[in-house]
PDB file of C-alpha atoms in Angstrom:
ATOM      1  CA  UNK A   1      -4.790   0.128 -14.061  1.00  0.00           C
ATOM      2  CA  UNK A   2      -0.965   0.325 -13.136  1.00  0.00           C
ATOM      3  CA  UNK A   3      -0.590   2.337 -16.194  1.00  0.00           C
ATOM      4  CA  UNK A   4      -3.286   4.856 -15.266  1.00  0.00           C
ATOM      5  CA  UNK A   5      -1.966   5.231 -11.732  1.00  0.00           C
ATOM      6  CA  UNK A   6       1.590   5.796 -12.988  1.00  0.00           C
ATOM      7  CA  UNK A   7       0.300   8.651 -15.290  1.00  0.00           C
ATOM      8  CA  UNK A   8      -1.722  10.390 -12.410  1.00  0.00           C
ATOM      9  CA  UNK A   9       0.054   9.272  -9.245  1.00  0.00           C
ATOM     10  CA  UNK A  10      -1.174  10.264  -5.744  1.00  0.00           C
ATOM     11  CA  UNK A  11      -0.343   9.050  -2.319  1.00  0.00           C
ATOM     12  CA  UNK A  12      -2.424   8.540   0.757  1.00  0.00           C
ATOM     13  CA  UNK A  13      -2.430   6.135   3.824  1.00  0.00           C
ATOM     14  CA  UNK A  14      -4.788   3.203   3.971  1.00  0.00           C
ATOM     15  CA  UNK A  15      -5.973   1.609   7.295  1.00  0.00           C
ATOM     16  CA  UNK A  16      -6.417  -2.113   7.475  1.00  0.00           C
ATOM     17  CA  UNK A  17     -10.139  -2.869   8.215  1.00  0.00           C
ATOM     18  CA  UNK A  18     -10.376  -6.642   7.847  1.00  0.00           C
ATOM     19  CA  UNK A  19      -8.020  -9.489   7.050  1.00  0.00           C
ATOM     20  CA  UNK A  20      -9.390 -12.758   5.526  1.00  0.00           C
ATOM     21  CA  UNK A  21      -6.857 -15.363   5.557  1.00  0.00           C
ATOM     22  CA  UNK A  22      -6.811 -18.359   3.095  1.00  0.00           C
ATOM     23  CA  UNK A  23      -8.503 -20.490   5.800  1.00  0.00           C
ATOM     24  CA  UNK A  24     -11.185 -18.067   6.293  1.00  0.00           C
ATOM     25  CA  UNK A  25     -11.546 -16.757   2.712  1.00  0.00           C
ATOM     26  CA  UNK A  26     -14.092 -18.797   0.907  1.00  0.00           C
ATOM     27  CA  UNK A  27     -13.287 -17.273  -2.673  1.00  0.00           C
ATOM     28  CA  UNK A  28      -9.681 -18.192  -2.764  1.00  0.00           C
ATOM     29  CA  UNK A  29      -7.754 -20.868  -0.874  1.00  0.00           C
ATOM     30  CA  UNK A  30      -4.376 -19.412  -1.900  1.00  0.00           C
ATOM     31  CA  UNK A  31      -4.512 -15.669  -1.285  1.00  0.00           C
ATOM     32  CA  UNK A  32      -5.416 -13.324   1.821  1.00  0.00           C
ATOM     33  CA  UNK A  33      -7.912 -10.743   1.272  1.00  0.00           C
ATOM     34  CA  UNK A  34      -7.121  -7.217   3.045  1.00  0.00           C
ATOM     35  CA  UNK A  35      -9.873  -4.619   3.013  1.00  0.00           C
ATOM     36  CA  UNK A  36      -8.641  -1.247   3.797  1.00  0.00           C
ATOM     37  CA  UNK A  37      -9.859   2.391   3.800  1.00  0.00           C
ATOM     38  CA  UNK A  38      -8.129   5.419   2.625  1.00  0.00           C
ATOM     39  CA  UNK A  39      -9.023   9.160   3.136  1.00  0.00           C
ATOM     40  CA  UNK A  40      -8.628  11.375   0.174  1.00  0.00           C
ATOM     41  CA  UNK A  41      -9.751  15.007   0.395  1.00  0.00           C
ATOM     42  CA  UNK A  42     -11.798  14.120   3.632  1.00  0.00           C
ATOM     43  CA  UNK A  43     -13.672  11.385   1.613  1.00  0.00           C
ATOM     44  CA  UNK A  44     -13.384   7.650   2.922  1.00  0.00           C
ATOM     45  CA  UNK A  45     -12.846   5.154   0.404  1.00  0.00           C
ATOM     46  CA  UNK A  46     -13.087   1.337   0.975  1.00  0.00           C
ATOM     47  CA  UNK A  47     -10.945  -0.983  -1.040  1.00  0.00           C
ATOM     48  CA  UNK A  48      -9.741  -4.567  -1.051  1.00  0.00           C
ATOM     49  CA  UNK A  49      -6.433  -6.123  -1.963  1.00  0.00           C
ATOM     50  CA  UNK A  50      -6.758  -9.894  -2.535  1.00  0.00           C
ATOM     51  CA  UNK A  51      -3.823 -10.802  -4.829  1.00  0.00           C
ATOM     52  CA  UNK A  52      -0.150 -11.466  -4.397  1.00  0.00           C
ATOM     53  CA  UNK A  53       0.134 -11.410  -0.412  1.00  0.00           C
ATOM     54  CA  UNK A  54       2.450 -13.945   0.694  1.00  0.00           C
ATOM     55  CA  UNK A  55       1.971 -15.719   4.011  1.00  0.00           C
ATOM     56  CA  UNK A  56       4.859 -13.648   5.661  1.00  0.00           C
ATOM     57  CA  UNK A  57       3.117 -10.441   4.593  1.00  0.00           C
ATOM     58  CA  UNK A  58      -0.424 -10.966   5.823  1.00  0.00           C
ATOM     59  CA  UNK A  59       0.515 -12.868   8.868  1.00  0.00           C
ATOM     60  CA  UNK A  60       2.400  -9.775   9.993  1.00  0.00           C
ATOM     61  CA  UNK A  61      -0.600  -7.360   9.209  1.00  0.00           C
ATOM     62  CA  UNK A  62      -3.021  -6.332  12.000  1.00  0.00           C
ATOM     63  CA  UNK A  63      -6.424  -4.652  11.755  1.00  0.00           C
ATOM     64  CA  UNK A  64      -5.818  -0.864  12.222  1.00  0.00           C
ATOM     65  CA  UNK A  65      -2.328  -0.833  10.831  1.00  0.00           C
ATOM     66  CA  UNK A  66      -1.521   1.815   8.250  1.00  0.00           C
ATOM     67  CA  UNK A  67       0.253   1.593   4.971  1.00  0.00           C
ATOM     68  CA  UNK A  68       1.054   3.892   2.102  1.00  0.00           C
ATOM     69  CA  UNK A  69      -1.420   3.603  -0.842  1.00  0.00           C
ATOM     70  CA  UNK A  70      -0.742   4.777  -4.376  1.00  0.00           C
ATOM     71  CA  UNK A  71      -3.690   5.808  -6.513  1.00  0.00           C
ATOM     72  CA  UNK A  72      -4.903   7.299  -9.836  1.00  0.00           C
ATOM     73  CA  UNK A  73      -5.954  10.849  -9.128  1.00  0.00           C
ATOM     74  CA  UNK A  74      -8.385  10.843 -11.977  1.00  0.00           C
ATOM     75  CA  UNK A  75     -10.075   7.430 -10.692  1.00  0.00           C
ATOM     76  CA  UNK A  76      -9.584   6.713  -6.978  1.00  0.00           C
ATOM     77  CA  UNK A  77     -11.034   3.151  -7.707  1.00  0.00           C
ATOM     78  CA  UNK A  78      -7.466   2.481  -9.123  1.00  0.00           C
ATOM     79  CA  UNK A  79      -5.337   2.195  -5.976  1.00  0.00           C
ATOM     80  CA  UNK A  80      -2.828  -0.315  -4.571  1.00  0.00           C
ATOM     81  CA  UNK A  81      -2.030  -0.803  -0.951  1.00  0.00           C
ATOM     82  CA  UNK A  82       1.884  -0.738  -0.557  1.00  0.00           C
ATOM     83  CA  UNK A  83       2.201  -3.337   2.168  1.00  0.00           C
ATOM     84  CA  UNK A  84       5.781  -2.942   2.277  1.00  0.00           C
ATOM     85  CA  UNK A  85       5.588   0.573   3.228  1.00  0.00           C
ATOM     86  CA  UNK A  86       3.980   0.577   6.781  1.00  0.00           C
ATOM     87  CA  UNK A  87       3.245   4.097   8.272  1.00  0.00           C
ATOM     88  CA  UNK A  88       3.699   3.977  12.144  1.00  0.00           C
ATOM     89  CA  UNK A  89       3.575   7.689  12.441  1.00  0.00           C
ATOM     90  CA  UNK A  90       3.751  11.038  10.550  1.00  0.00           C
ATOM     91  CA  UNK A  91       7.566  10.707  10.278  1.00  0.00           C
ATOM     92  CA  UNK A  92       7.243   7.582   8.267  1.00  0.00           C
ATOM     93  CA  UNK A  93       4.623   9.218   5.955  1.00  0.00           C
ATOM     94  CA  UNK A  94       6.858  12.248   5.398  1.00  0.00           C
ATOM     95  CA  UNK A  95       9.879  10.215   4.603  1.00  0.00           C
ATOM     96  CA  UNK A  96       8.015   8.109   2.158  1.00  0.00           C
ATOM     97  CA  UNK A  97       6.484  11.260   0.426  1.00  0.00           C
ATOM     98  CA  UNK A  98      10.000  12.695   0.159  1.00  0.00           C
ATOM     99  CA  UNK A  99      11.285   9.591  -1.188  1.00  0.00           C
ATOM    100  CA  UNK A 100       8.473   9.268  -3.681  1.00  0.00           C
ATOM    101  CA  UNK A 101       9.020  12.960  -4.716  1.00  0.00           C
ATOM    102  CA  UNK A 102      12.559  12.223  -5.587  1.00  0.00           C
ATOM    103  CA  UNK A 103      11.983   8.828  -7.250  1.00  0.00           C
ATOM    104  CA  UNK A 104       8.155   8.013  -7.758  1.00  0.00           C
ATOM    105  CA  UNK A 105       7.089   4.576  -6.751  1.00  0.00           C
ATOM    106  CA  UNK A 106       7.655   2.044  -9.639  1.00  0.00           C
ATOM    107  CA  UNK A 107       4.401  -0.325  -9.824  1.00  0.00           C
ATOM    108  CA  UNK A 108       6.360  -2.440 -12.330  1.00  0.00           C
ATOM    109  CA  UNK A 109       8.956  -3.493  -9.484  1.00  0.00           C
ATOM    110  CA  UNK A 110      11.953  -2.522 -11.549  1.00  0.00           C
ATOM    111  CA  UNK A 111      13.490  -0.532  -8.629  1.00  0.00           C
ATOM    112  CA  UNK A 112      12.861  -0.135  -5.072  1.00  0.00           C
ATOM    113  CA  UNK A 113      13.570   3.359  -3.608  1.00  0.00           C
ATOM    114  CA  UNK A 114      16.586   3.885  -1.517  1.00  0.00           C
ATOM    115  CA  UNK A 115      14.409   4.333   1.756  1.00  0.00           C
ATOM    116  CA  UNK A 116      12.788   0.929   1.121  1.00  0.00           C
ATOM    117  CA  UNK A 117      16.195  -0.664   0.716  1.00  0.00           C
ATOM    118  CA  UNK A 118      17.389   0.923   3.996  1.00  0.00           C
ATOM    119  CA  UNK A 119      14.225  -0.147   6.109  1.00  0.00           C
ATOM    120  CA  UNK A 120      13.807  -3.684   4.596  1.00  0.00           C
ATOM    121  CA  UNK A 121      17.175  -4.840   3.420  1.00  0.00           C
ATOM    122  CA  UNK A 122      17.264  -7.469   6.151  1.00  0.00           C
ATOM    123  CA  UNK A 123      13.808  -8.998   5.346  1.00  0.00           C
TER     124      UNK A 123
END
């Protein structure tokens, strides 16, 4: 999936719709499940992220919060909520888009964009 996304990368904003914590998630005692929606070309898609969310990440998330999403433009089912890229307003969105234009988001985690390091260097 990551290879497909990286070959056909698009960006959107995802909105958190539901958060199931390990204590309420019957499927997995260790992971939180985050359900989010994203709007691409006036179509609403609903997705789920349920792997790799540490306690610190999902405990800070709230329903209605928005985050950047990277997706495969040829298959929108392939998408990833970028929980380290919160979108509080349009300024955040345009900053991220400018940053990603200069240096596309690396799904393999080999680097973090300079904007990410600036915003989250103290975390």
